[in-house]
Tab-separated table of C-alpha atoms in Angstrom:
chain	number	residue	atom	x	y	z
A	15	MET	CA	-0.077	-0.051	0.025
A	16	ASN	CA	2.661	2.525	0.959
A	17	GLY	CA	5.682	0.931	-0.452
A	18	ILE	CA	7.564	0.532	2.980
A	19	ARG	CA	9.019	-2.832	3.953
A	20	ILE	CA	10.211	-3.773	7.487
A	21	PRO	CA	13.958	-4.128	7.297
A	22	ARG	CA	15.541	-7.504	8.313
A	23	ASP	CA	18.301	-5.935	10.332
A	24	PRO	CA	17.147	-2.506	11.652
A	25	ARG	CA	20.540	-1.523	13.012
A	26	ALA	CA	22.256	-2.028	9.735
A	27	HIS	CA	19.382	-0.381	7.982
A	28	VAL	CA	19.802	2.721	10.096
A	29	ALA	CA	23.556	2.811	9.676
A	30	SER	CA	23.324	2.620	5.972
A	31	ARG	CA	20.871	5.407	5.827
A	32	LEU	CA	22.685	7.809	8.098
A	33	ALA	CA	25.862	7.162	6.090
A	34	LEU	CA	24.176	8.951	3.194
A	35	ALA	CA	23.495	12.080	5.205
A	36	GLY	CA	27.193	13.157	5.113
A	37	ALA	CA	26.636	14.152	1.367
A	38	ARG	CA	24.779	17.071	2.579
A	39	PRO	CA	25.226	17.689	6.306
A	40	GLU	CA	23.655	21.188	6.154
A	41	ALA	CA	20.294	19.601	5.393
A	42	TRP	CA	20.065	18.597	9.137
A	43	ILE	CA	19.770	20.811	12.261
A	44	GLU	CA	19.921	17.866	14.555
A	45	LEU	CA	20.044	14.008	13.951
A	46	ARG	CA	19.038	11.726	16.828
A	47	PRO	CA	21.888	9.357	17.895
A	48	GLU	CA	22.222	6.386	15.722
A	49	TRP	CA	21.746	3.904	18.614
A	50	GLU	CA	18.491	5.737	19.668
A	51	ILE	CA	16.932	5.529	16.205
A	52	SER	CA	18.055	1.927	15.940
A	53	VAL	CA	16.474	0.864	19.271
A	54	GLU	CA	13.256	2.458	18.339
A	55	LEU	CA	13.104	0.929	14.967
A	56	GLU	CA	14.065	-2.518	16.303
A	57	SER	CA	11.104	-2.203	18.825
A	58	VAL	CA	8.662	-1.041	16.059
A	59	CYS	CA	9.682	-3.822	13.665
A	60	ALA	CA	9.226	-6.465	16.505
A	61	ARG	CA	5.831	-5.105	17.406
A	62	ALA	CA	4.696	-5.212	13.694
A	63	ARG	CA	6.009	-8.730	13.197
A	64	ALA	CA	4.075	-9.780	16.346
A	65	GLY	CA	0.916	-8.578	14.536
A	66	GLU	CA	0.363	-5.231	15.892
A	67	SER	CA	-1.215	-2.708	13.331
A	68	LEU	CA	1.645	-0.432	12.450
A	69	PRO	CA	1.170	0.599	8.760
A	70	LEU	CA	4.305	2.709	8.787
A	71	ALA	CA	6.548	0.134	10.417
A	72	GLY	CA	10.047	0.653	8.865
A	73	ALA	CA	9.631	4.151	7.575
A	74	LEU	CA	12.348	6.679	8.468
A	75	VAL	CA	11.038	10.156	8.630
A	76	ALA	CA	12.698	13.539	8.511
A	77	VAL	CA	10.812	16.482	10.199
A	78	LYS	CA	11.134	20.094	9.236
A	79	GLY	CA	12.867	22.114	12.009
A	80	ASN	CA	9.738	24.215	12.612
A	81	ILE	CA	7.730	21.064	13.772
A	82	ASP	CA	7.985	19.879	17.251
A	83	VAL	CA	9.801	16.452	17.997
A	84	ALA	CA	9.900	15.676	21.492
A	85	GLY	CA	13.349	15.768	22.910
A	86	LEU	CA	14.747	17.652	20.001
A	87	ASP	CA	15.070	21.455	19.765
A	88	THR	CA	12.557	23.171	17.547
A	89	THR	CA	14.501	26.211	16.223
A	90	ALA	CA	12.774	27.295	13.046
A	91	ALA	CA	16.289	27.739	11.891
A	92	CYS	CA	16.986	30.468	14.569
A	93	PRO	CA	19.171	29.283	17.438
A	94	ALA	CA	18.108	32.003	19.694
A	95	PHE	CA	14.423	30.956	19.227
A	96	ALA	CA	15.099	27.449	20.244
A	97	TYR	CA	12.869	25.399	22.714
A	98	ARG	CA	12.772	21.840	23.504
A	99	PRO	CA	9.161	20.540	23.289
A	100	ALA	CA	7.925	17.814	25.755
A	101	ARG	CA	5.557	16.357	23.131
A	102	ASP	CA	5.425	15.726	19.431
A	103	ALA	CA	3.524	17.991	17.014
A	104	THR	CA	0.112	16.113	16.381
A	105	ALA	CA	1.317	15.319	12.723
A	106	VAL	CA	4.458	13.726	14.029
A	107	ALA	CA	2.803	11.921	16.934
A	108	ARG	CA	0.335	10.373	14.426
A	109	LEU	CA	2.988	9.090	12.072
A	110	ARG	CA	4.856	7.672	15.210
A	111	ALA	CA	1.773	5.852	16.292
A	112	ALA	CA	1.517	4.394	12.870
A	113	GLY	CA	5.113	2.901	13.295
A	114	ALA	CA	7.258	5.661	11.651
A	115	VAL	CA	10.600	6.472	13.373
A	116	VAL	CA	11.889	9.938	13.298
A	117	LEU	CA	15.544	10.422	12.206
A	118	GLY	CA	15.825	14.091	13.154
A	119	VAL	CA	14.996	17.689	12.380
A	120	THR	CA	15.875	19.348	9.009
A	121	ASN	CA	17.220	22.871	8.142
A	122	LEU	CA	14.799	25.387	6.548
A	123	ASP	CA	14.500	28.970	5.414
A	124	GLN	CA	14.508	30.772	8.805
A	125	PHE	CA	10.809	30.999	10.202
A	126	ALA	CA	9.724	29.175	7.041
A	127	THR	CA	10.077	32.535	5.170
A	128	GLY	CA	11.344	31.841	1.735
A	129	LEU	CA	11.260	29.296	-1.266
A	130	VAL	CA	15.142	29.169	-1.693
A	131	GLY	CA	16.455	27.089	1.199
A	132	SER	CA	19.547	29.331	1.789
A	133	ARG	CA	18.112	31.740	4.563
A	134	SER	CA	19.488	29.698	7.530
A	135	PRO	CA	22.286	30.302	9.970
A	136	TYR	CA	22.907	26.403	9.762
A	137	GLY	CA	23.883	26.793	6.244
A	138	ALA	CA	22.474	27.167	2.827
A	139	VAL	CA	20.970	23.796	1.962
A	140	ARG	CA	22.486	22.741	-1.580
A	141	HIS	CA	20.743	20.706	-4.104
A	142	ALA	CA	21.044	16.890	-3.506
A	143	THR	CA	22.902	16.383	-6.862
A	144	ASP	CA	24.208	19.712	-7.962
A	145	ALA	CA	25.833	21.670	-5.282
A	146	SER	CA	25.739	24.809	-7.235
A	147	ARG	CA	21.971	24.973	-7.175
A	148	ILE	CA	19.589	25.915	-4.468
A	149	SER	CA	17.464	22.986	-2.872
A	150	GLY	CA	14.374	25.151	-2.747
A	151	GLY	CA	12.622	26.251	0.447
A	152	SER	CA	11.421	26.639	2.963
A	153	SER	CA	11.333	22.793	3.393
A	154	SER	CA	14.715	22.485	1.945
A	155	GLY	CA	16.537	20.002	4.283
A	156	SER	CA	13.291	17.750	4.187
A	157	ALA	CA	13.465	17.476	0.296
A	158	VAL	CA	17.206	16.714	0.303
A	159	ALA	CA	16.896	14.090	3.020
A	160	VAL	CA	14.467	12.219	0.902
A	161	ALA	CA	16.347	12.858	-2.464
A	162	LEU	CA	19.550	11.449	-1.003
A	163	GLY	CA	17.721	8.383	0.298
A	164	VAL	CA	18.382	9.083	4.038
A	165	ALA	CA	14.612	9.275	4.794
A	166	ASP	CA	11.758	7.474	3.240
A	167	LEU	CA	9.336	10.318	3.926
A	168	ALA	CA	9.733	13.965	5.140
A	169	LEU	CA	7.432	16.498	6.687
A	170	GLY	CA	7.446	20.064	5.429
A	171	THR	CA	5.241	22.982	5.703
A	172	ASP	CA	3.628	24.957	2.771
A	173	THR	CA	2.435	28.578	3.190
A	174	ALA	CA	3.496	29.900	-0.077
A	175	GLY	CA	4.803	26.753	-1.800
A	176	SER	CA	7.536	25.403	0.566
A	177	GLY	CA	6.226	21.792	0.344
A	178	ARG	CA	6.076	21.811	-3.483
A	179	VAL	CA	9.027	23.792	-4.755
A	180	PRO	CA	11.769	21.726	-3.147
A	181	ALA	CA	9.916	18.546	-4.068
A	182	ALA	CA	9.922	19.671	-7.743
A	183	PHE	CA	13.715	20.490	-7.732
A	184	HIS	CA	14.349	17.016	-6.505
A	185	GLY	CA	11.997	14.847	-8.567
A	186	LEU	CA	9.698	14.164	-5.555
A	187	TYR	CA	6.007	14.032	-4.773
A	188	GLY	CA	5.008	16.871	-2.569
A	189	VAL	CA	1.485	16.541	-1.172
A	190	LYS	CA	0.016	19.833	0.007
A	191	PRO	CA	-3.339	18.875	1.474
A	192	THR	CA	-6.321	21.120	1.901
A	193	LYS	CA	-5.880	23.594	4.756
A	194	GLY	CA	-6.648	22.133	8.207
A	195	ILE	CA	-7.116	18.524	7.499
A	196	VAL	CA	-3.736	17.940	8.909
A	197	PRO	CA	-3.564	19.773	12.188
A	198	ALA	CA	-0.877	22.449	12.806
A	199	ALA	CA	-0.617	21.952	16.513
A	200	GLY	CA	3.093	21.932	17.555
A	201	VAL	CA	4.104	23.882	14.321
A	202	VAL	CA	5.905	27.293	14.619
A	203	PRO	CA	3.443	29.447	12.619
A	204	ALA	CA	4.636	31.500	9.647
A	205	CYS	CA	1.063	32.552	8.629
A	206	ARG	CA	-1.189	30.731	11.085
A	207	SER	CA	-4.324	30.879	8.861
A	208	LEU	CA	-2.451	29.720	5.866
A	209	ASP	CA	0.187	27.086	7.100
A	210	VAL	CA	-0.315	23.553	5.947
A	211	VAL	CA	1.653	20.564	6.946
A	212	THR	CA	2.925	18.621	3.859
A	213	ALA	CA	4.559	15.284	2.978
A	214	MET	CA	7.284	14.694	0.594
A	215	ALA	CA	8.381	11.143	-0.760
A	216	ALA	CA	9.752	9.582	-3.966
A	217	ASP	CA	6.606	7.364	-3.737
A	218	LEU	CA	3.119	8.872	-4.317
A	219	ASP	CA	1.470	6.158	-2.331
A	220	LEU	CA	3.635	6.725	0.638
A	221	ALA	CA	3.264	10.606	0.590
A	222	GLU	CA	-0.547	10.248	0.266
A	223	PHE	CA	-0.740	7.575	2.979
A	224	ALA	CA	1.170	9.737	5.467
A	225	VAL	CA	-1.202	12.694	4.937
A	226	THR	CA	-4.035	10.344	5.586
A	227	VAL	CA	-2.476	9.092	8.886
A	228	MET	CA	-1.872	12.664	9.932
A	229	SER	CA	-5.329	13.830	9.144
A	230	GLY	CA	-8.234	14.486	11.494
A	231	VAL	CA	-9.550	17.147	13.775
A	232	ASP	CA	-7.396	17.907	16.756
A	233	GLU	CA	-8.556	20.077	19.698
A	234	ARG	CA	-5.136	21.689	20.021
A	235	ASP	CA	-5.626	23.308	16.618
A	236	PRO	CA	-8.758	25.392	16.157
A	237	LEU	CA	-8.288	25.554	12.458
A	238	SER	CA	-8.154	21.819	12.019
A	239	ARG	CA	-11.243	20.340	10.086
A	240	ALA	CA	-12.396	17.016	9.069
A	241	THR	CA	-12.600	15.734	5.384
A	242	PRO	CA	-16.087	15.535	4.127
A	243	GLU	CA	-17.346	11.996	3.552
A	244	VAL	CA	-18.707	12.841	0.139
A	245	VAL	CA	-16.887	10.933	-2.512
A	246	VAL	CA	-15.855	12.989	-5.570
A	247	THR	CA	-15.129	11.051	-8.795
A	248	LEU	CA	-13.225	11.829	-11.885
A	249	THR	CA	-15.278	12.842	-14.891
A	250	ASP	CA	-15.088	10.521	-17.914
A	251	PRO	CA	-12.794	11.608	-19.755
A	252	PRO	CA	-11.127	13.575	-16.994
A	253	ARG	CA	-11.023	17.356	-17.688
A	254	ILE	CA	-7.805	19.049	-16.815
A	255	GLY	CA	-7.264	22.871	-17.232
A	256	VAL	CA	-4.066	24.216	-18.725
A	257	PRO	CA	-3.115	27.877	-18.987
A	258	ARG	CA	-4.124	29.878	-22.026
A	259	SER	CA	-1.473	30.616	-24.640
A	260	GLY	CA	1.115	33.186	-23.227
A	261	GLN	CA	-0.001	32.948	-19.595
A	262	LEU	CA	2.933	30.829	-18.311
A	263	GLY	CA	5.156	33.878	-18.472
A	264	GLU	CA	8.933	33.609	-18.650
A	265	LEU	CA	10.276	30.114	-17.640
A	266	ALA	CA	13.793	28.645	-17.730
A	267	PRO	CA	14.902	27.393	-21.023
A	268	GLY	CA	13.337	24.061	-21.879
A	269	TRP	CA	10.794	24.316	-19.205
A	270	ALA	CA	7.818	25.464	-21.370
A	271	GLU	CA	8.489	22.399	-23.600
A	272	ALA	CA	8.620	20.190	-20.641
A	273	PHE	CA	5.313	21.492	-19.371
A	274	ARG	CA	3.852	20.875	-22.835
A	275	ALA	CA	5.116	17.301	-22.774
A	276	ALA	CA	3.404	16.790	-19.403
A	277	ALA	CA	0.159	18.110	-20.754
A	278	ASP	CA	0.451	16.001	-23.810
A	279	ARG	CA	0.815	12.810	-21.722
A	280	TYR	CA	-2.583	13.663	-20.176
A	281	ALA	CA	-4.043	14.094	-23.552
A	282	THR	CA	-2.514	10.925	-24.799
A	283	SER	CA	-4.021	9.117	-21.823
A	284	GLY	CA	-7.519	10.295	-22.971
A	285	ALA	CA	-7.855	13.440	-20.807
A	286	ASP	CA	-9.700	16.517	-22.138
A	287	LEU	CA	-7.446	19.374	-21.814
A	288	VAL	CA	-9.286	22.685	-21.442
A	289	GLU	CA	-7.578	26.093	-21.717
A	290	VAL	CA	-8.228	28.205	-18.534
A	291	ASP	CA	-7.546	31.895	-17.846
A	292	ILE	CA	-5.280	31.722	-14.919
A	293	ARG	CA	-4.908	35.510	-14.265
A	294	PRO	CA	-7.162	35.205	-11.228
A	295	PHE	CA	-4.784	32.790	-9.596
A	296	LEU	CA	-1.695	34.788	-10.661
A	297	ASP	CA	-3.205	38.013	-9.188
A	298	VAL	CA	-3.793	36.303	-5.889
A	299	ALA	CA	-0.281	34.887	-5.804
A	300	ARG	CA	1.034	38.443	-5.814
A	301	MET	CA	-1.161	39.393	-2.829
A	302	LEU	CA	0.595	36.959	-0.556
A	303	TYR	CA	3.790	39.037	-0.127
A	304	ASP	CA	2.809	42.367	-1.860
A	305	GLY	CA	-0.529	42.714	0.119
A	306	ALA	CA	-1.481	42.874	3.751
A	307	PHE	CA	-1.497	39.154	4.504
A	308	VAL	CA	2.232	39.154	5.096
A	309	ALA	CA	1.402	40.983	8.394
A	310	GLU	CA	0.464	37.571	9.724
A	311	ARG	CA	4.244	36.721	9.728
A	312	TYR	CA	4.757	39.598	12.101
A	313	ALA	CA	1.877	38.479	14.280
A	314	ALA	CA	3.635	35.146	14.441
A	315	VAL	CA	7.303	35.952	15.407
A	316	GLY	CA	7.480	39.787	14.915
A	317	LYS	CA	8.116	40.511	18.608
A	318	PHE	CA	11.067	38.090	18.527
A	319	VAL	CA	12.488	39.571	15.512
A	320	ASP	CA	12.352	42.892	16.918
A	321	ALA	CA	14.041	41.820	20.215
A	322	HIS	CA	16.779	39.844	18.452
A	323	PRO	CA	17.822	41.722	15.324
A	324	ASP	CA	21.198	40.362	15.156
A	325	GLU	CA	20.046	36.719	15.563
A	326	VAL	CA	17.770	36.875	12.374
A	327	ASP	CA	18.537	36.388	8.784
A	328	PRO	CA	18.815	39.793	7.273
A	329	THR	CA	16.303	39.077	4.416
A	330	VAL	CA	13.858	37.172	6.677
A	331	GLY	CA	14.134	39.993	9.186
A	332	GLY	CA	13.400	42.635	6.550
A	333	ILE	CA	10.280	40.887	5.306
A	334	ILE	CA	8.792	40.357	8.779
A	335	ARG	CA	9.748	43.826	10.079
A	336	ARG	CA	8.345	45.649	7.046
A	337	ALA	CA	4.992	43.882	7.826
A	338	ARG	CA	4.710	45.385	11.259
A	339	ASP	CA	3.386	48.704	10.087
A	340	ILE	CA	0.749	47.493	7.577
A	341	PRO	CA	-2.527	49.280	8.597
A	342	ALA	CA	-5.607	47.204	9.339
A	343	TRP	CA	-7.737	48.811	6.495
A	344	ARG	CA	-5.374	47.262	4.010
A	345	LEU	CA	-6.017	43.833	5.410
A	346	TYR	CA	-9.875	44.331	5.150
A	347	ARG	CA	-9.428	45.661	1.565
A	348	ASP	CA	-7.394	42.641	0.618
A	349	LEU	CA	-9.938	40.274	2.201
A	350	GLU	CA	-12.559	41.900	0.071
A	351	ARG	CA	-10.363	41.383	-3.089
A	352	LEU	CA	-9.776	37.800	-1.908
A	353	ASP	CA	-13.592	37.142	-1.627
A	354	HIS	CA	-14.085	38.042	-5.281
A	355	ALA	CA	-11.040	36.152	-6.376
A	356	ARG	CA	-12.354	33.064	-4.830
A	357	GLN	CA	-15.495	33.503	-6.849
A	358	ASP	CA	-13.302	33.951	-9.989
A	359	ALA	CA	-11.249	30.778	-8.999
A	360	ALA	CA	-14.349	28.747	-8.595
A	361	ALA	CA	-15.710	29.733	-12.042
A	362	ALA	CA	-12.300	29.046	-13.567
A	363	PHE	CA	-12.485	25.511	-12.310
A	364	GLY	CA	-15.987	25.147	-13.636
A	365	ASP	CA	-16.428	21.442	-14.256
A	366	LEU	CA	-12.724	20.638	-14.340
A	367	ASP	CA	-11.142	17.982	-12.277
A	368	ALA	CA	-8.024	19.805	-11.791
A	369	LEU	CA	-5.617	22.660	-12.985
A	370	LEU	CA	-2.278	21.582	-14.331
A	371	LEU	CA	0.620	23.953	-13.816
A	372	PRO	CA	4.397	24.070	-13.733
A	373	THR	CA	5.330	23.954	-9.972
A	374	THR	CA	7.794	26.764	-10.338
A	375	VAL	CA	9.506	28.836	-13.170
A	376	GLU	CA	13.270	28.043	-12.917
A	377	HIS	CA	16.069	26.366	-10.865
A	378	PRO	CA	18.397	29.088	-9.659
A	379	THR	CA	21.952	28.747	-8.485
A	380	LEU	CA	23.012	29.871	-4.967
A	381	ALA	CA	24.832	32.689	-6.731
A	382	ASP	CA	21.609	33.773	-8.385
A	383	VAL	CA	19.850	33.893	-4.999
A	384	ALA	CA	22.706	35.805	-3.258
A	385	ALA	CA	22.619	38.480	-6.014
A	386	ASP	CA	18.767	38.957	-5.900
A	387	PRO	CA	17.303	37.226	-2.948
A	388	ILE	CA	13.941	38.930	-2.977
A	389	GLY	CA	13.421	38.853	-6.904
A	390	VAL	CA	14.390	35.183	-7.201
A	391	ASN	CA	12.063	34.161	-4.355
A	392	SER	CA	9.240	36.087	-5.807
A	393	ARG	CA	9.487	34.398	-9.222
A	394	LEU	CA	9.713	30.940	-7.605
A	395	GLY	CA	6.230	31.432	-6.168
A	396	ARG	CA	4.345	32.452	-9.134
A	397	PHE	CA	2.506	29.267	-9.500
A	398	THR	CA	2.282	28.333	-5.828
A	399	ASN	CA	1.531	31.315	-3.706
A	400	PHE	CA	-2.114	31.397	-4.477
A	401	ALA	CA	-3.090	27.990	-3.294
A	402	ASN	CA	-3.654	28.479	0.480
A	403	LEU	CA	-5.257	32.054	0.073
A	404	LEU	CA	-7.805	30.398	-2.239
A	405	ASP	CA	-8.207	27.359	-0.005
A	406	LEU	CA	-7.089	24.828	-2.641
A	407	ALA	CA	-5.519	21.421	-2.506
A	408	ALA	CA	-2.344	20.895	-4.523
A	409	LEU	CA	0.069	17.970	-5.384
A	410	ALA	CA	3.553	18.505	-6.864
A	411	MET	CA	4.844	15.701	-9.065
A	412	PRO	CA	7.895	14.744	-11.050
A	413	ALA	CA	7.632	15.460	-14.901
A	414	GLY	CA	10.938	14.363	-16.406
A	415	GLU	CA	14.185	16.334	-16.591
A	416	VAL	CA	15.575	19.398	-18.101
A	417	ASP	CA	19.415	19.622	-18.626
A	418	GLY	CA	19.918	16.789	-16.255
A	419	LEU	CA	17.780	18.245	-13.431
A	420	PRO	CA	14.305	17.380	-12.350
A	421	PHE	CA	11.292	19.168	-13.728
A	422	GLY	CA	8.063	19.159	-11.878
A	423	VAL	CA	4.444	20.043	-12.481
A	424	GLN	CA	1.546	20.423	-9.972
A	425	LEU	CA	-2.100	19.508	-10.004
A	426	VAL	CA	-4.393	21.970	-8.100
A	427	GLY	CA	-7.965	21.523	-7.235
A	428	PRO	CA	-10.640	22.815	-4.929
A	429	ALA	CA	-10.701	22.235	-1.092
A	430	PHE	CA	-11.034	18.556	-0.280
A	431	SER	CA	-10.140	17.348	-3.827
A	432	ASP	CA	-6.945	15.775	-2.353
A	433	ARG	CA	-7.720	12.167	-3.224
A	434	LEU	CA	-9.024	13.185	-6.738
A	435	LEU	CA	-5.654	14.984	-7.435
A	436	GLY	CA	-3.862	11.584	-6.497
A	437	GLU	CA	-5.874	9.760	-9.107
A	438	ILE	CA	-5.093	12.227	-11.770
A	439	ALA	CA	-1.490	12.336	-10.882
A	440	ARG	CA	-1.394	8.533	-11.585
A	441	ILE	CA	-2.940	8.982	-15.050
A	442	GLY	CA	-0.307	11.321	-16.184
A	443	ARG	CA	2.888	9.449	-15.094
C-alpha cells in the first residue's frame, strides 16, 4: 500500500541510511543518535512482526525544523528562538503511532520565510545532486533528506509553496493537502491561517498515506477540520485545465517544452485538456507578499524578530519587520479582493477535475539567490503562492528532466479534492 518494508536488520538499515546524510550535512539541524534510532526501529519492527497494526513500520522520517519533535530542539532555523518541546506535534505523533521512526529535524529557510533554502544560519542547503543549485525552500532539508535516500518520508510546511518547490527540484512528490485537514498543533507558525503540514516522498502512495495518517480534527488546533465524507469521482474523460497561450510567463529554457510534454501525456491518456484563464490565480499569488497578508508573519514572530535583530537572517528579518506597520484597513481591503478572487477561481475550475501548472519557473543557483534574494524568491512562487489563500489542494509531481535536473508540475484543485488529485497524478505518469 505505502511501499515500506520492514527491514530484516534494523541496526544495519539505520547505519546505511545515516551514512548517506554526510553528502549534505547542512540539510540537518539535529539528527538523533544512531543507537537511539536503531533501538526504536527494532522495537517497532518487532511489534509489527508480532501482529500489531503499524502500517508505517520501517519508515524513516525527516521532520522540518519548525515542527515539534519531543526531545529535539525546535529552532525554526534560529538558534536564539530554540525551545525543547515535551511532546510531538500532532502530525509527528500520528506518524509515530503508525510505526514511523523520526531520524531528526531538518534545516529550512528561517521561520519558514522563503522558497530558496538558503536563509539559515545552519547553512544554505545545497541541491542533492548539484551543489551549485539551491534546494528550494523553505522545506529544503526535508527534500534533500528524501532525495539522498536518508529518509523515506519527510514532513514540510507549505504557506507559499514550501512543500512543493523543493519537491519539484528533486523529482519528488509533494502533497499539500487542503488547509486544516492535517492539524498544525506543534508547528511554529509562519502565517497561522495559511500554514499547511505537507509530506514529501519519492513514492506517491507513501506521501498520500502519510497525509491520511496525519489527518483529522485535533482540539489543539482550532483551525483543524475534518474531510467531508462525500466521494468526488473523476469525470469521464477527465477534464484538466491548462493555462491559455502566453499565460505561463517567462520560464527557464526548456521548461515550457517540458510542461507541454506533461500536458500531452494527459491528452494521450485520454484526458480532455481545457484552456483556462489563470490570471485570477496569478493576481492572488502576488497578494501573499505584496498585500497585507504578510502582516500575519509579524503576528507570528515579529516581537522576537524586533528583540533579536542580530540573531535573524537579514532577508527574513526585513520581510517580517516591514509587515509590522501595515494598517488594518489594508487587510480588510485585501480580504474583500480575496472574496471576489475566490469566486473567480471557482468559476475558472467550472467542471474541471484539476488545473495543471508548472510547480515553479526556474532552478536558480546559489549565486543567483545571493545576487537577488527577493526577486528570485518572488519568481519561484508564481504558481504556488495562491493555493492556500484560495483554500485549494495541490500535489507536486515529477515530470521528467531538463538539462539533467528534475522538472516538476503540480495539480491544483478545490478544497477537499486531495484524493482526486492523486488519481489524476497516476494517469499522467
